[in-house]
Amino acid sequence: MSADCIFCKIVANDIPSSKFYEDDEVIAFHDIRPIAPVHFLIVPKGHVESLAGCDDSHQALLGKILLLAPKLAAQFGLKGFRTMINTGREGGQEVFHLHIHVFGGGDTLPKI
Ligand code: 5GP
Ligand code: ZN
């Protein structure tokens, strides 16, 4: 737990979220500012700042999060989806607690 980290507070249930999945290592909840009809975040319970802050000890956790994405996407009926991990301020990261965006639904997403 990192003081003043909004996602640590969500993990601890200190602030509310639309959490729909939880296990011993991760939670998933809907993004407060969705950019697609379905847009959720998969967040490790332990505080790690970003993908750049990960090391070999996070290998299994990162694999678990990626494997969880299609399972949770299927729960919302998504036939396809996009995953995104913003890393660092220059990478567009705003919340410095590692998370993976999963979003889709509606029209085909634009090519990037
Ligand atoms: P980043 O830009 O760091 O990759 O993504 C952070 C995401 O967290 C943003 O899409 C933002 O809308 C979302 N977010 C920020 N604060 C909250 C919050 O308090 N609750 C929820 N559900 N999402 C949040
Ligand atoms: Zn945190």
Coordinates of C-alpha atoms and ligand atoms in Angstrom, one line a residue:
M1 CA 0.0 0.0 0.0
S2 CA 1.3 3.4 -1.0
A3 CA 0.0 6.5 0.7
D4 CA -1.9 8.8 -1.6
C5 CA -2.2 6.2 -4.3
I6 CA -5.8 6.1 -5.6
F7 CA -5.6 2.5 -6.8
C8 CA -4.2 1.3 -3.5
K9 CA -7.2 3.0 -1.9
I10 CA -9.6 1.2 -4.3
V11 CA -7.8 -2.1 -3.6
A12 CA -8.3 -1.4 0.1
N13 CA -12.0 -0.4 -0.4
D14 CA -11.2 3.0 1.1
I15 CA -12.8 4.6 -1.9
P16 CA -15.6 3.0 -3.9
S17 CA -15.2 1.5 -7.4
S18 CA -17.3 -0.6 -9.7
K19 CA -15.2 -3.6 -8.9
F20 CA -16.5 -6.7 -10.6
Y21 CA -13.6 -9.2 -10.2
E22 CA -11.2 -9.9 -7.3
D23 CA -8.8 -12.7 -6.4
D24 CA -5.8 -12.8 -4.1
E25 CA -3.6 -10.8 -6.4
V26 CA -5.6 -8.6 -8.6
I27 CA -8.9 -6.6 -8.9
A28 CA -10.8 -5.4 -12.0
F29 CA -13.2 -2.4 -12.1
H30 CA -14.7 -0.1 -14.7
D31 CA -12.8 3.0 -15.7
I32 CA -14.4 6.1 -14.4
R33 CA -13.9 7.9 -17.7
P34 CA -14.6 5.1 -20.3
I35 CA -13.4 5.6 -23.9
A36 CA -15.5 2.7 -25.2
P37 CA -18.8 1.1 -24.3
V38 CA -16.9 -1.4 -22.1
H39 CA -13.7 -0.1 -20.5
F40 CA -12.2 -1.7 -17.4
L41 CA -8.9 -1.8 -15.6
I42 CA -7.1 -4.9 -14.2
V43 CA -5.0 -3.8 -11.3
P44 CA -2.6 -5.8 -9.1
K45 CA -3.3 -5.5 -5.4
G46 CA 0.4 -4.8 -4.6
H47 CA 1.7 -1.4 -5.4
V48 CA 4.1 -1.2 -8.3
E49 CA 4.4 2.1 -10.1
S50 CA 4.4 1.0 -13.7
L51 CA 5.5 -1.6 -16.1
A52 CA 8.9 0.0 -15.9
G53 CA 8.9 -0.7 -12.2
C54 CA 8.5 -4.4 -12.7
D55 CA 11.2 -7.0 -12.5
D56 CA 11.5 -10.8 -12.7
S57 CA 9.5 -11.2 -9.5
H58 CA 6.5 -9.8 -11.4
Q59 CA 6.6 -12.3 -14.3
A60 CA 3.9 -14.6 -13.2
L61 CA 1.6 -11.6 -12.1
L62 CA 2.0 -10.0 -15.5
G63 CA 1.2 -13.2 -17.3
K64 CA -1.8 -13.7 -15.1
I65 CA -3.2 -10.2 -15.8
L66 CA -2.8 -10.7 -19.6
L67 CA -4.5 -14.1 -19.4
L68 CA -7.3 -12.7 -17.3
A69 CA -8.1 -9.9 -19.9
P70 CA -9.9 -12.1 -22.5
K71 CA -11.8 -14.0 -19.7
L72 CA -13.2 -10.8 -18.2
A73 CA -13.8 -9.2 -21.7
A74 CA -15.9 -12.3 -22.5
Q75 CA -18.0 -11.6 -19.4
F76 CA -19.1 -8.4 -21.1
G77 CA -19.8 -10.0 -24.4
L78 CA -16.8 -8.4 -26.2
K79 CA -15.9 -10.2 -29.4
G80 CA -12.8 -8.2 -29.6
F81 CA -11.1 -5.7 -27.4
R82 CA -7.9 -3.6 -27.0
T83 CA -5.4 -3.7 -24.2
M84 CA -3.3 -0.8 -23.2
I85 CA -0.6 -0.2 -20.6
N86 CA 0.5 3.4 -20.4
T87 CA 3.9 3.7 -18.9
G88 CA 5.4 6.9 -17.5
R89 CA 4.1 10.5 -17.9
E90 CA 5.5 10.5 -21.5
G91 CA 3.5 7.3 -22.1
G92 CA 0.3 8.9 -21.0
Q93 CA 0.2 7.3 -17.5
E94 CA -1.8 9.3 -15.0
V95 CA -2.2 6.9 -12.2
F96 CA 1.2 5.5 -11.0
H97 CA 0.0 2.1 -9.9
L98 CA 0.4 -0.5 -12.6
H99 CA -2.8 -1.3 -14.5
I100 CA -3.9 -2.6 -17.8
H101 CA -6.8 -1.0 -19.7
V102 CA -9.2 -3.4 -21.5
F103 CA -11.8 -1.7 -23.8
G104 CA -14.1 -2.4 -26.7
G105 CA -17.7 -2.8 -27.7
G106 CA -19.6 -0.9 -30.3
D107 CA -17.9 -0.1 -33.6
T108 CA -14.5 -1.4 -34.6
L109 CA -11.8 0.5 -32.8
P110 CA -9.7 2.8 -34.9
K111 CA -6.3 1.7 -36.1
I112 CA -3.5 3.2 -34.2
Ligands
5GP1 P1 -3.6 5.9 -17.1 O1 -3.8 7.1 -17.9 O2 -2.8 6.1 -15.9 O3 -3.2 4.7 -17.9 O4 -5.1 5.5 -16.7 C1 -5.7 5.8 -15.5 C2 -7.1 5.5 -15.7 O5 -7.7 5.5 -14.4 C3 -7.9 6.6 -16.5 O6 -8.5 6.1 -17.6 C4 -8.9 7.2 -15.5 O7 -10.1 7.5 -16.1 C5 -9.0 6.1 -14.5 N1 -9.3 6.5 -13.1 C6 -8.6 7.5 -12.5 N2 -9.1 7.6 -11.2 C7 -10.1 6.7 -11.1 C8 -11.0 6.4 -10.0 O8 -11.0 6.9 -9.0 N3 -11.9 5.3 -10.3 C9 -11.9 4.7 -11.5 N4 -12.8 3.7 -11.6 N5 -11.1 5.0 -12.5 C10 -10.2 6.0 -12.3
ZN2 ZN -0.9 1.9 -5.4

